[in-house]
């Protein structure tokens, strides 16, 4: 199983970035997909999630600025990030898994992370 994330970088506050994550060797169409982030000295947090049925959830602080989407034909999940703020600076990780009553939406697979730095 591999989740390969890309698209991070340095951007000024107010700018945009698009993260992408290509999955291999998972049942993509049955999987929920998510983006997490971890800022220095802070715990990892869920940024956005999209279910196999297309339902989305967002961290309150990114609601309205970030959009998660999935492309089942190409096994790709993306995170469009607009109006970026310095507090969005973090390593962003894509994650995937299959929902179950036991695991709920706890991811089974993780990508390697991509650094997003937003300068003020």
Coordinates of N, CA, C and O in Angstrom, one line a residue:
X1 N 0.9 -1.2 0.0 CA 0.0 0.0 0.0 C 0.9 1.2 0.0 O 1.9 1.3 0.7
X2 N 0.5 2.2 -0.8 CA 1.3 3.4 -0.9 C 0.4 4.6 -1.1 O -0.5 4.6 -1.9
X3 N 0.6 5.7 -0.3 CA 0.0 6.9 -0.5 C 1.1 8.0 -0.8 O 1.9 8.2 0.1
X4 N 1.1 8.5 -1.9 CA 2.1 9.4 -2.3 C 1.6 10.8 -2.4 O 0.8 11.1 -3.4
X5 N 2.0 11.7 -1.5 CA 1.5 13.1 -1.4 C 2.4 14.0 -2.1 O 3.7 13.8 -2.1
X6 N 1.9 15.1 -2.7 CA 2.7 16.1 -3.3 C 2.0 17.4 -3.3 O 0.8 17.5 -3.0
X7 N 2.7 18.5 -3.6 CA 2.0 19.8 -3.8 C 2.3 20.8 -2.7 O 1.9 21.9 -2.7
X8 N 3.1 20.4 -1.6 CA 3.4 21.3 -0.6 C 4.4 22.4 -1.1 O 4.9 22.2 -2.2
X9 N 4.6 23.3 -0.2 CA 5.6 24.4 -0.6 C 5.4 25.6 0.3 O 4.7 25.6 1.3
X10 N 6.1 26.7 -0.2 CA 6.1 27.9 0.5 C 5.1 28.9 -0.2 O 5.2 29.1 -1.4
X11 N 4.2 29.5 0.5 CA 3.3 30.5 -0.1 C 3.1 31.6 0.9 O 3.2 31.4 2.1
X12 N 2.7 32.8 0.4 CA 2.4 33.9 1.2 C 1.0 33.8 1.7 O 0.1 33.2 1.1
X13 N 0.8 34.4 2.8 CA -0.6 34.5 3.4 C -1.5 35.0 2.4 O -1.2 36.0 1.7
X14 N -2.7 34.4 2.3 CA -3.7 34.8 1.3 C -3.6 34.0 0.0 O -4.5 34.1 -0.8
X15 N -2.5 33.3 -0.1 CA -2.3 32.5 -1.4 C -3.0 31.1 -1.3 O -3.7 30.8 -0.4
X16 N -2.7 30.3 -2.4 CA -3.4 29.0 -2.5 C -2.3 28.0 -2.8 O -1.3 28.2 -3.4
X17 N -2.7 26.8 -2.4 CA -1.9 25.6 -2.8 C -2.9 24.4 -3.0 O -4.0 24.4 -2.4
X18 N -2.5 23.5 -3.8 CA -3.3 22.3 -4.0 C -2.4 21.1 -3.7 O -1.4 20.9 -4.4
X19 N -2.8 20.3 -2.8 CA -2.2 19.0 -2.4 C -2.9 17.9 -3.1 O -4.1 17.9 -3.3
X20 N -2.1 16.9 -3.6 CA -2.6 15.7 -4.2 C -2.0 14.5 -3.6 O -0.9 14.5 -3.1
X21 N -2.7 13.4 -3.6 CA -2.3 12.2 -3.0 C -2.8 11.0 -3.9 O -4.0 10.9 -4.1
X22 N -1.8 10.3 -4.4 CA -2.2 9.1 -5.3 C -2.0 7.9 -4.5 O -1.0 7.6 -3.8
X23 N -3.1 7.0 -4.5 CA -3.1 5.8 -3.7 C -2.8 4.6 -4.6 O -3.3 4.6 -5.8
X24 N -2.2 3.6 -4.1 CA -2.0 2.4 -4.8 C -2.2 1.2 -3.9 O -1.9 1.3 -2.7
X25 N -2.7 0.1 -4.4 CA -2.9 -1.1 -3.7 C -3.9 -1.0 -2.6 O -3.8 -1.7 -1.5
X26 N -4.9 -0.1 -2.7 CA -6.0 -0.1 -1.8 C -7.3 -0.2 -2.6 O -7.3 0.1 -3.8
X27 N -8.4 -0.5 -1.9 CA -9.7 -0.5 -2.6 C -10.1 1.0 -2.5 O -10.9 1.3 -1.6
X28 N -9.7 1.8 -3.5 CA -9.9 3.2 -3.4 C -11.3 3.6 -3.3 O -11.8 4.4 -2.5
X29 N -12.2 2.9 -4.1 CA -13.6 3.3 -4.2 C -14.3 3.0 -2.9 O -15.3 3.6 -2.6
X30 N -13.8 2.1 -2.1 CA -14.5 1.7 -0.9 C -13.9 2.5 0.3 O -14.4 2.4 1.4
X31 N -12.8 3.3 0.1 CA -12.1 3.9 1.1 C -12.6 5.3 1.4 O -13.0 6.0 0.5
X32 N -12.6 5.7 2.7 CA -12.6 7.1 3.0 C -11.2 7.7 2.9 O -10.2 6.9 3.0
X33 N -11.1 8.9 2.6 CA -9.8 9.6 2.4 C -9.7 10.8 3.3 O -10.8 11.5 3.5
X34 N -8.6 11.2 3.7 CA -8.5 12.3 4.6 C -7.1 13.0 4.5 O -6.2 12.4 4.0
X35 N -7.1 14.2 4.9 CA -5.9 15.0 5.1 C -5.8 15.4 6.6 O -6.8 15.9 7.1
X36 N -4.7 15.1 7.1 CA -4.3 15.5 8.5 C -3.2 16.5 8.4 O -2.5 16.6 7.4
X37 N -2.9 17.2 9.5 CA -1.7 18.1 9.5 C -1.2 18.1 11.0 O -1.9 17.8 11.9
X38 N 0.1 18.3 11.0 CA 0.8 18.4 12.3 C 1.8 19.6 12.2 O 2.7 19.6 11.5
X39 N 1.5 20.6 13.1 CA 2.3 21.7 13.2 C 3.4 21.5 14.3 O 3.2 20.6 15.1
X40 N 4.5 22.2 14.2 CA 5.6 21.9 15.2 C 5.0 22.1 16.6 O 4.4 23.1 17.0
X41 N 5.3 21.1 17.5 CA 4.9 21.1 18.8 C 3.4 20.9 19.1 O 3.0 21.0 20.2
X42 N 2.7 20.5 18.1 CA 1.3 20.3 18.2 C 0.9 18.9 17.8 O 1.7 18.2 17.1
X43 N -0.3 18.4 18.3 CA -0.8 17.1 17.9 C -1.3 17.1 16.5 O -1.7 18.2 15.9
X44 N -1.2 15.9 15.9 CA -1.8 15.8 14.5 C -3.3 16.0 14.6 O -4.0 15.6 15.6
X45 N -3.9 16.7 13.6 CA -5.3 17.0 13.6 C -5.9 16.7 12.3 O -5.2 16.9 11.2
X46 N -7.1 16.3 12.3 CA -7.9 16.1 11.0 C -8.2 17.4 10.4 O -8.8 18.2 11.0
X47 N -7.9 17.6 9.1 CA -8.2 18.8 8.4 C -9.4 18.6 7.6 O -10.3 19.4 7.6
X48 N -9.5 17.5 6.9 CA -10.7 17.2 6.0 C -10.8 15.8 5.7 O -9.8 15.1 5.7
X49 N -12.0 15.3 5.5 CA -12.2 13.9 5.2 C -13.4 13.8 4.2 O -14.3 14.6 4.2
X50 N -13.2 12.8 3.3 CA -14.3 12.6 2.3 C -14.6 11.1 2.4 O -13.6 10.3 2.3
X51 N -15.8 10.7 2.5 CA -16.2 9.3 2.6 C -16.3 8.7 1.2 O -16.2 9.3 0.2
X52 N -16.5 7.4 1.2 CA -16.6 6.7 -0.1 C -17.8 7.2 -0.8 O -17.9 7.2 -2.1
X53 N -18.8 7.7 -0.1 CA -20.0 8.2 -0.7 C -19.9 9.7 -1.1 O -20.9 10.3 -1.6
X54 N -18.8 10.3 -0.8 CA -18.6 11.7 -1.1 C -18.9 12.7 -0.1 O -18.9 13.9 -0.3
X55 N -19.3 12.3 1.1 CA -19.6 13.2 2.2 C -18.3 13.8 2.8 O -17.4 13.0 3.0
X56 N -18.3 15.1 3.0 CA -17.1 15.7 3.5 C -17.3 16.3 4.9 O -18.4 16.7 5.3
X57 N -16.2 16.4 5.6 CA -16.1 17.0 6.9 C -14.8 17.9 7.0 O -13.8 17.4 6.4
X58 N -14.9 19.0 7.7 CA -13.7 19.9 7.7 C -13.5 20.3 9.2 O -14.4 20.5 10.0
X59 N -12.2 20.6 9.4 CA -11.8 21.3 10.6 C -12.5 22.7 10.6 O -12.5 23.3 9.6
X60 N -13.0 23.1 11.7 CA -13.7 24.4 11.7 C -12.9 25.5 11.2 O -13.4 26.4 10.4
X61 N -11.6 25.5 11.5 CA -10.8 26.7 11.1 C -10.4 26.7 9.6 O -9.9 27.7 9.1
X62 N -10.7 25.6 8.9 CA -10.5 25.6 7.4 C -11.8 25.6 6.6 O -11.7 25.7 5.4
X63 N -12.9 25.5 7.3 CA -14.2 25.5 6.6 C -14.3 26.7 5.8 O -14.1 27.8 6.2
X64 N -14.7 26.5 4.5 CA -14.9 27.6 3.6 C -13.6 28.0 2.9 O -13.7 28.8 1.9
X65 N -12.5 27.6 3.3 CA -11.2 27.9 2.7 C -10.6 26.7 1.9 O -9.9 26.9 0.9
X66 N -10.8 25.5 2.5 CA -10.2 24.3 2.0 C -11.3 23.5 1.4 O -12.5 23.4 1.9
X67 N -11.0 22.7 0.3 CA -11.9 21.8 -0.3 C -11.2 20.5 -0.6 O -10.2 20.4 -1.3
X68 N -11.8 19.4 -0.1 CA -11.3 18.1 -0.4 C -12.1 17.5 -1.5 O -13.3 17.6 -1.5
X69 N -11.4 16.7 -2.4 CA -12.1 16.1 -3.5 C -11.4 14.8 -3.8 O -10.3 14.6 -3.4
X70 N -12.2 13.9 -4.4 CA -11.6 12.6 -4.8 C -11.9 12.3 -6.3 O -12.9 12.7 -6.8
X71 N -10.9 11.6 -6.9 CA -11.1 11.2 -8.3 C -10.9 9.7 -8.3 O -9.8 9.2 -8.2
X72 N -12.0 9.0 -8.3 CA -12.0 7.6 -8.2 C -11.4 6.9 -9.4 O -10.9 5.8 -9.4
X73 N -11.5 7.6 -10.6 CA -10.9 7.0 -11.8 C -9.4 7.0 -11.7 O -8.7 6.1 -12.4
X74 N -8.8 7.9 -11.0 CA -7.3 8.0 -10.9 C -6.8 7.8 -9.5 O -5.6 8.0 -9.3
X75 N -7.6 7.3 -8.6 CA -7.2 6.9 -7.3 C -6.4 8.1 -6.6 O -5.4 7.9 -6.0
X76 N -7.0 9.3 -6.7 CA -6.4 10.5 -6.2 C -7.3 11.3 -5.3 O -8.5 11.4 -5.6
X77 N -6.8 11.8 -4.2 CA -7.5 12.7 -3.4 C -6.7 14.0 -3.4 O -5.5 14.0 -3.3
X78 N -7.5 15.1 -3.4 CA -6.8 16.4 -3.4 C -7.4 17.3 -2.3 O -8.5 17.1 -1.8
X79 N -6.6 18.3 -2.0 CA -7.0 19.3 -1.0 C -6.6 20.7 -1.6 O -5.4 21.0 -1.7
X80 N -7.6 21.4 -2.0 CA -7.4 22.7 -2.5 C -7.5 23.7 -1.3 O -8.5 23.7 -0.6
X81 N -6.4 24.4 -1.1 CA -6.3 25.3 0.0 C -6.2 26.8 -0.4 O -5.2 27.1 -1.1
X82 N -7.2 27.5 -0.1 CA -7.2 28.9 -0.5 C -7.2 29.8 0.8 O -7.4 29.4 1.9
X83 N -6.9 31.1 0.6 CA -6.8 32.1 1.7 C -6.0 31.5 2.8 O -6.4 31.6 4.0
X84 N -4.8 31.0 2.5 CA -3.9 30.4 3.5 C -3.5 31.4 4.5 O -3.3 32.6 4.2
X85 N -3.3 30.9 5.7 CA -2.9 31.7 6.9 C -1.6 31.1 7.5 O -1.4 29.9 7.3
X86 N -0.8 32.0 8.1 CA 0.4 31.4 8.8 C 0.1 30.2 9.7 O 0.9 29.3 9.8
X87 N -1.0 30.2 10.3 CA -1.4 29.1 11.2 C -1.7 27.8 10.5 O -1.9 26.8 11.1
X88 N -1.8 27.9 9.2 CA -2.0 26.6 8.4 C -0.6 25.9 8.2 O -0.6 24.8 7.6
X89 N 0.4 26.6 8.6 CA 1.8 26.0 8.4 C 1.9 24.6 9.2 O 1.6 24.6 10.4
X90 N 2.2 23.6 8.4 CA 2.3 22.3 9.0 C 2.8 21.3 8.0 O 2.8 21.6 6.8
X91 N 3.0 20.1 8.5 CA 3.2 18.9 7.6 C 1.8 18.3 7.4 O 1.1 18.0 8.3
X92 N 1.5 18.2 6.1 CA 0.2 17.6 5.8 C 0.3 16.2 5.3 O 1.2 15.9 4.5
X93 N -0.5 15.3 5.9 CA -0.5 13.9 5.5 C -1.8 13.5 4.9 O -2.9 13.8 5.4
X94 N -1.7 12.7 3.9 CA -3.0 12.0 3.4 C -3.1 10.7 4.1 O -2.1 10.1 4.5
X95 N -4.3 10.3 4.2 CA -4.6 9.0 4.9 C -5.8 8.4 4.3 O -6.7 9.0 3.7
X96 N -6.0 7.1 4.5 CA -7.1 6.3 3.9 C -7.4 5.1 4.7 O -6.6 4.7 5.6
X97 N -8.6 4.7 4.6 CA -9.0 3.5 5.3 C -10.4 3.1 4.8 O -11.1 3.8 4.1
X98 N -10.9 2.0 5.3 CA -12.3 1.5 5.1 C -13.0 1.6 6.4 O -12.6 1.1 7.4
X99 N -14.2 2.3 6.3 CA -15.0 2.4 7.5 C -15.4 1.1 8.1 O -15.8 0.2 7.3
X100 N -15.4 0.9 9.4 CA -16.0 -0.2 10.0 C -16.5 0.2 11.4 O -16.1 1.2 11.9
X101 N -17.4 -0.6 12.0 CA -17.9 -0.2 13.3 C -16.8 -0.2 14.3 O -16.8 0.5 15.3
X102 N -15.8 -1.1 14.1 CA -14.7 -1.1 15.1 C -13.7 0.0 14.9 O -13.3 0.6 15.9
X103 N -13.4 0.3 13.7 CA -12.3 1.4 13.4 C -13.0 2.7 13.3 O -12.3 3.7 13.4
X104 N -14.2 2.8 12.9 CA -14.9 4.0 12.5 C -14.1 4.7 11.4 O -13.7 4.0 10.4
X105 N -13.7 5.9 11.6 CA -12.9 6.6 10.5 C -11.4 6.7 10.9 O -10.7 7.7 10.5
X106 N -10.9 5.8 11.7 CA -9.5 5.8 12.0 C -8.8 5.3 10.8 O -9.0 4.2 10.4
X107 N -7.8 6.0 10.3 CA -7.1 5.6 9.0 C -6.3 4.4 9.2 O -5.7 4.1 10.3
X108 N -6.2 3.6 8.2 CA -5.4 2.4 8.2 C -4.0 2.7 7.5 O -3.0 2.0 7.8
X109 N -4.0 3.6 6.6 CA -2.8 3.9 5.8 C -2.5 5.4 5.8 O -3.4 6.2 5.8
X110 N -1.2 5.7 5.8 CA -0.7 7.0 5.8 C 0.3 7.3 4.7 O 1.1 6.4 4.4
X111 N 0.2 8.5 4.2 CA 1.2 9.0 3.3 C 2.4 9.5 4.0 O 2.4 9.6 5.3
X112 N 3.4 10.0 3.3 CA 4.7 10.4 3.9 C 4.7 11.8 4.4 O 5.6 12.2 5.1
X113 N 3.7 12.6 4.0 CA 3.7 14.0 4.5 C 4.3 15.0 3.5 O 5.3 14.6 2.9
X114 N 3.7 16.1 3.4 CA 4.3 17.2 2.6 C 4.2 18.5 3.4 O 3.1 18.8 4.0
X115 N 5.2 19.3 3.3 CA 5.3 20.5 4.2 C 4.7 21.7 3.5 O 5.0 22.0 2.3
X116 N 3.8 22.3 4.2 CA 3.2 23.6 3.7 C 3.6 24.7 4.7 O 3.4 24.6 5.9
X117 N 4.2 25.7 4.1 CA 4.7 26.8 4.9 C 4.0 28.1 4.4 O 4.1 28.4 3.2
X118 N 3.3 28.8 5.3 CA 2.6 30.0 4.9 C 3.3 31.2 5.6 O 3.3 31.2 6.8
X119 N 3.9 32.1 4.8 CA 4.6 33.2 5.4 C 3.6 34.4 5.6 O 2.7 34.6 4.8
X120 N 3.9 35.2 6.6 CA 3.0 36.4 6.8 C 3.5 37.6 6.1 O 4.6 37.6 5.5

